[in-house]
XYZ file of C-alpha atoms in Angstrom:
279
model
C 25.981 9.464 18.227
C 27.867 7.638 21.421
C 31.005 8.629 22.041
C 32.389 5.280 22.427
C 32.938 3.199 20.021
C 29.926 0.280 19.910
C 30.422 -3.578 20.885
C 31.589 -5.306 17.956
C 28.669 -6.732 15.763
C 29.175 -10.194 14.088
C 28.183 -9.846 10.685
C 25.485 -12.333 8.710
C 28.075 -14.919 7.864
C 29.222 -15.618 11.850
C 28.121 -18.630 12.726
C 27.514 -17.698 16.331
C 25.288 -19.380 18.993
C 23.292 -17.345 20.640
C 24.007 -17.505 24.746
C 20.304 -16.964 26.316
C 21.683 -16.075 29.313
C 22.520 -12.678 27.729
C 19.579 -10.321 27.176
C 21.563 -7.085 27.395
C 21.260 -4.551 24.309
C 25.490 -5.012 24.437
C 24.547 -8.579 23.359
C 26.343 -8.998 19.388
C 23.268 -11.065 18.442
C 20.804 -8.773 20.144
C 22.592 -5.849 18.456
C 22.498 -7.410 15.054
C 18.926 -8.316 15.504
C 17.905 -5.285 16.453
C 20.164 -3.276 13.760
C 18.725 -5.792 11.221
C 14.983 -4.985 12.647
C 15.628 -1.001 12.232
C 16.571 -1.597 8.212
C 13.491 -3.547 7.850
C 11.743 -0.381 8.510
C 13.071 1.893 6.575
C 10.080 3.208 3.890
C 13.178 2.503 0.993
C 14.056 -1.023 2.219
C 10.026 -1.876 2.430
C 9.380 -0.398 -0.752
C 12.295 -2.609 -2.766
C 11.248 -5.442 -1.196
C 7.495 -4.807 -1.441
C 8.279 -4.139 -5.643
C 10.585 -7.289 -5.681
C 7.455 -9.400 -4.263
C 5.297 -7.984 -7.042
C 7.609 -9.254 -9.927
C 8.949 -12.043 -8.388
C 5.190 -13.200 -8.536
C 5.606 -16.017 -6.196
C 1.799 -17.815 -6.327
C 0.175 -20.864 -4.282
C 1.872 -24.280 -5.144
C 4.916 -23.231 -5.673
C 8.610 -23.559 -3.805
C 10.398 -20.671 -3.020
C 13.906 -19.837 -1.691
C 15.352 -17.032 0.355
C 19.207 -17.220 0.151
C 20.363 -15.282 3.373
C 17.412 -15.108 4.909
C 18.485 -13.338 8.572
C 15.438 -12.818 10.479
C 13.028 -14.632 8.074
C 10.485 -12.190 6.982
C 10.728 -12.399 3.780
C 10.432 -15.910 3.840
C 7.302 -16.076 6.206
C 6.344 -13.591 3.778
C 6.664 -16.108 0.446
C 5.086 -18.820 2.821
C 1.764 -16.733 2.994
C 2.114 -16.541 -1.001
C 2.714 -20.131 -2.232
C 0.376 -21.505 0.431
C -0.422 -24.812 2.220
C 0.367 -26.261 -0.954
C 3.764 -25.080 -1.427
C 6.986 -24.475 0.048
C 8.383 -21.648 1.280
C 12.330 -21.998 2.540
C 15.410 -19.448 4.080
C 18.676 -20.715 3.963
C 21.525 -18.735 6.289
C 24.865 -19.895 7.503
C 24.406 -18.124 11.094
C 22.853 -21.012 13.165
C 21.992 -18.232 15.499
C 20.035 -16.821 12.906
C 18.071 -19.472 12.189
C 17.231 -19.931 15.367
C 15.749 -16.412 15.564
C 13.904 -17.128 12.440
C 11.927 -20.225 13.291
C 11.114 -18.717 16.299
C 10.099 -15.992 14.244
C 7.637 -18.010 12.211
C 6.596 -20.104 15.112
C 5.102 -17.195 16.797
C 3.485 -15.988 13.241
C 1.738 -19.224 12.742
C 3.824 -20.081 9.503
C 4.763 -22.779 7.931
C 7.634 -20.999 6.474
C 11.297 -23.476 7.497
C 14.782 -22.649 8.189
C 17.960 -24.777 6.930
C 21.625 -24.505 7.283
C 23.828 -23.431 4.549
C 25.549 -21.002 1.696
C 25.037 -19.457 -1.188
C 28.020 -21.714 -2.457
C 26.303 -24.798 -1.242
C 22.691 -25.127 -1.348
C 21.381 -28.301 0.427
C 18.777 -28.491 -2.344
C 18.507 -31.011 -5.495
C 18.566 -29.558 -9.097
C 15.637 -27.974 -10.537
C 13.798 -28.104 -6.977
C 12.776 -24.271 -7.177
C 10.374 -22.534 -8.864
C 11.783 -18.813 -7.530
C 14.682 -18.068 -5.635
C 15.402 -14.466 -4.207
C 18.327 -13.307 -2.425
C 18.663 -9.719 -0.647
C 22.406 -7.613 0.622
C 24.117 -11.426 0.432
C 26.202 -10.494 -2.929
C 28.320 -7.557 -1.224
C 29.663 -10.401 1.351
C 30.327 -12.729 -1.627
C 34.327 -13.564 -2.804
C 33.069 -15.709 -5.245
C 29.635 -14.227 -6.734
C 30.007 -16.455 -9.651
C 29.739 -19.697 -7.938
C 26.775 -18.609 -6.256
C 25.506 -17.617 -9.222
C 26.167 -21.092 -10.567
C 24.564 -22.560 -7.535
C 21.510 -20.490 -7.553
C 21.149 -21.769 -11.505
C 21.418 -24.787 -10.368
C 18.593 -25.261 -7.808
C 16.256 -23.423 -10.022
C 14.004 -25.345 -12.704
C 14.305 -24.232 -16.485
C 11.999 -21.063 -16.909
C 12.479 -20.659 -12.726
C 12.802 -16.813 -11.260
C 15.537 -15.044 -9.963
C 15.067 -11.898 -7.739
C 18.929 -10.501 -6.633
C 18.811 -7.409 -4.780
C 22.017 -5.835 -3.164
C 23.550 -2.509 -2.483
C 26.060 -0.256 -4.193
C 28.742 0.665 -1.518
C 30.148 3.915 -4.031
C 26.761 5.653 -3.773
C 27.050 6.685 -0.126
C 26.430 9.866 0.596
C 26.682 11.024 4.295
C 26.333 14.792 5.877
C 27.419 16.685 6.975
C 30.822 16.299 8.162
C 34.467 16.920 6.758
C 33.973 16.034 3.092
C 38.015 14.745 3.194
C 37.202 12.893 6.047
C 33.749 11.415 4.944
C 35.979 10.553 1.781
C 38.737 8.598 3.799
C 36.268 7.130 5.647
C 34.413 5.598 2.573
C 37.440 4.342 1.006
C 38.166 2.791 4.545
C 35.192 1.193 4.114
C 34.921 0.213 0.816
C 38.369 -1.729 1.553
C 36.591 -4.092 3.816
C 33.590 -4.867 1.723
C 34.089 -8.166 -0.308
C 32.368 -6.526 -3.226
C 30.838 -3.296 -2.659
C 29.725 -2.521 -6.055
C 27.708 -5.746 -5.863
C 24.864 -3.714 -6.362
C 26.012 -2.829 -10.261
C 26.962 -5.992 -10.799
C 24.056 -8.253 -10.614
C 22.772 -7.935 -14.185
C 26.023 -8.916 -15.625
C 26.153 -11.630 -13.051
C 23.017 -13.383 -14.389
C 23.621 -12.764 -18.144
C 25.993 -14.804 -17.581
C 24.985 -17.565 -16.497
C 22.319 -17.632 -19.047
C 19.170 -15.751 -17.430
C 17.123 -13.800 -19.629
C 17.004 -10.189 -17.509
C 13.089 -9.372 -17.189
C 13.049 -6.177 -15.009
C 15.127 -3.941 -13.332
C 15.023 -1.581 -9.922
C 16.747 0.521 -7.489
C 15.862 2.713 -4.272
C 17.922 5.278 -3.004
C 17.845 4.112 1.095
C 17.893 6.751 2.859
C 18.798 5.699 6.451
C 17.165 7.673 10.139
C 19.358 8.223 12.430
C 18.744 5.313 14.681
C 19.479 2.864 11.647
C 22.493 5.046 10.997
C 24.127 5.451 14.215
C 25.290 1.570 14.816
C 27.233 1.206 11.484
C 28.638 4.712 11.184
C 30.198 4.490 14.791
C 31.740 1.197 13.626
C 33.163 2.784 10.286
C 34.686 5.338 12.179
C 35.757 2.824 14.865
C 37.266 0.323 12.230
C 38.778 3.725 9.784
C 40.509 4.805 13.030
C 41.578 1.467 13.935
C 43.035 1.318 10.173
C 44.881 4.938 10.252
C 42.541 6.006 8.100
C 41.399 8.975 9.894
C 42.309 9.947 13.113
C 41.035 9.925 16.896
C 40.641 13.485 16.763
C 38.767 13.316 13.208
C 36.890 10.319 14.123
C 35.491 12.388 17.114
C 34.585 15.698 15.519
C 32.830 13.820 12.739
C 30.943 12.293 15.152
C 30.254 15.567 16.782
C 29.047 17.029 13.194
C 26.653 14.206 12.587
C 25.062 14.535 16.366
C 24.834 18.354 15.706
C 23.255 17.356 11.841
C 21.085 15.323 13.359
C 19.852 17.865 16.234
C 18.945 20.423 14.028
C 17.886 18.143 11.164
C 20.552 18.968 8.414
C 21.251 15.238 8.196
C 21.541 13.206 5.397
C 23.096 9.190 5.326
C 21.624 6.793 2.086
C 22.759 4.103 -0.049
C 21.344 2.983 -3.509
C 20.616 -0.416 -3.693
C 19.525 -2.212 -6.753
C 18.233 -5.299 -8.254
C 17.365 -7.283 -11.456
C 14.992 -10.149 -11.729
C 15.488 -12.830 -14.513
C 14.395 -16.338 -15.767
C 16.268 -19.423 -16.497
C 16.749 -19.819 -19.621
């Protein structure tokens, strides 16, 4: 891992225009892209989202919905399943986002679009959707009840619901201090709008009166290039904090590289999700 801390990487939820003039990997857009890119292809992260196409069952005809949709694979990917005849959409609030997006889907040949907005504020009318997923946009959430309501709103009676999100309290990094690690966790946790999202879901949609039809989780297990970016900026933001100090943040650091080196390196998350129908 670097030694200094990284640049400062603007989470989903900035709404930050991209300045092409700036191509450089210390770029925050570039670095979110390309952090956002390395998740992607992660075997856990394919495999959840590879399971939540199966049961969302998304077929030709119909409209689809991809709350959060960051780079907008997932929605070029619903745009090859509901066809000429449907319509496939990703809504973000980063307009710098969905700029990389429809470039995305310009260059695959899809007919997949991009619009502006939240998860509290969908700029859809009622019923429009017949299946709405939404992936690691609950954890960011103050209000995860409103966009519950929202998401029930824009759905059509009988309409599918795919939430997937992660569970913040199943971390488990090594090696390294297991006091620190701890402190460093809790750090986190701290700045996480709701980091047992992940746990939450089911209850979420119950609810709101969705009829729960399946259930799923993957234990992520992160490489080391995935890794590297956010744990630098926990330890960065825990020091920052007086959480831990220089000196811990540092050999920690030093205990990871060394982990990694030898390959006695572990860093995962669990993340979960439910799929359900309105009822």
């Amino acid at each position: 891992m670097p030694s200094e801390p990284a640049p400062s990487i603007p989470s989903f939820h900035v709404n930050a225009i991209p300045d092409t003039s700036r191509t450089s990997p210390d770029d925050p857009m570039a670095a979110l892209v390309g952090i956002l890119d390395l998740q992607a292809a992660l075997p856990g992260i394919r495999r959840m989202r590879a399971w939540g196409h199966e049961v969302l069952a998304v077929h030709p005809g119909e409209r689809a919905l991809d709350i959060g949709a960051g780079t907008g694979t997932e929605v070029i990917e619903l745009a090859e399943r509901v066809g000429p005849g449907g319509d496939a959409v990703g809504v973000d609030p980063n307009p710098a986002m969905l700029a990389i997006a429809r470039g995305r889907a310009e260059t695959a040949e899809s007919p997949a679009r991009f619009v502006e907005g939240t998860a509290y504020h969908l700029p859809f009318p009622d019923g429009y959707f017949d299946a709405v997923r939404c992936e690691r946009v609950y954890q960011h959430l103050d209000d995860p009840v409103a966009a519950t309501a929202e998401i029930t709103r824009v759905l059509r009676p009988g309409g599918r619901v795919l939430l997937i999100d992660s569970d913040w309290h199943t971390v488990i990094a090594h090696p390294g201090d297991p006091d620190v690690v701890a402190r460093l966790s809790k750090a986190m946790l701290a700045t996480t709008s709701d980091p047992a999202s992940g746990r939450r879901l089911r209850g979420l949609l119950t609810a709101a009166g969705f009829v729960i039809d399946d259930m799923g989780s993957e234990a992520v297990i992160w490489n080391p290039e995935t890794a590297r970016p956010l744990f630098t900026q926990m330890i960065a933001s825990a020091g920052a904090g007086g959480a831990i100090t220089e000196e811990e943040g540092r050999d920690l650091l030093s205990s990871m590289e060394a982990g990694i080196a030898k390959g006695d390196y572990h860093f995962s998350v669990t993340m979960f999700a439910v799929l359900g129908h309105r009822g």
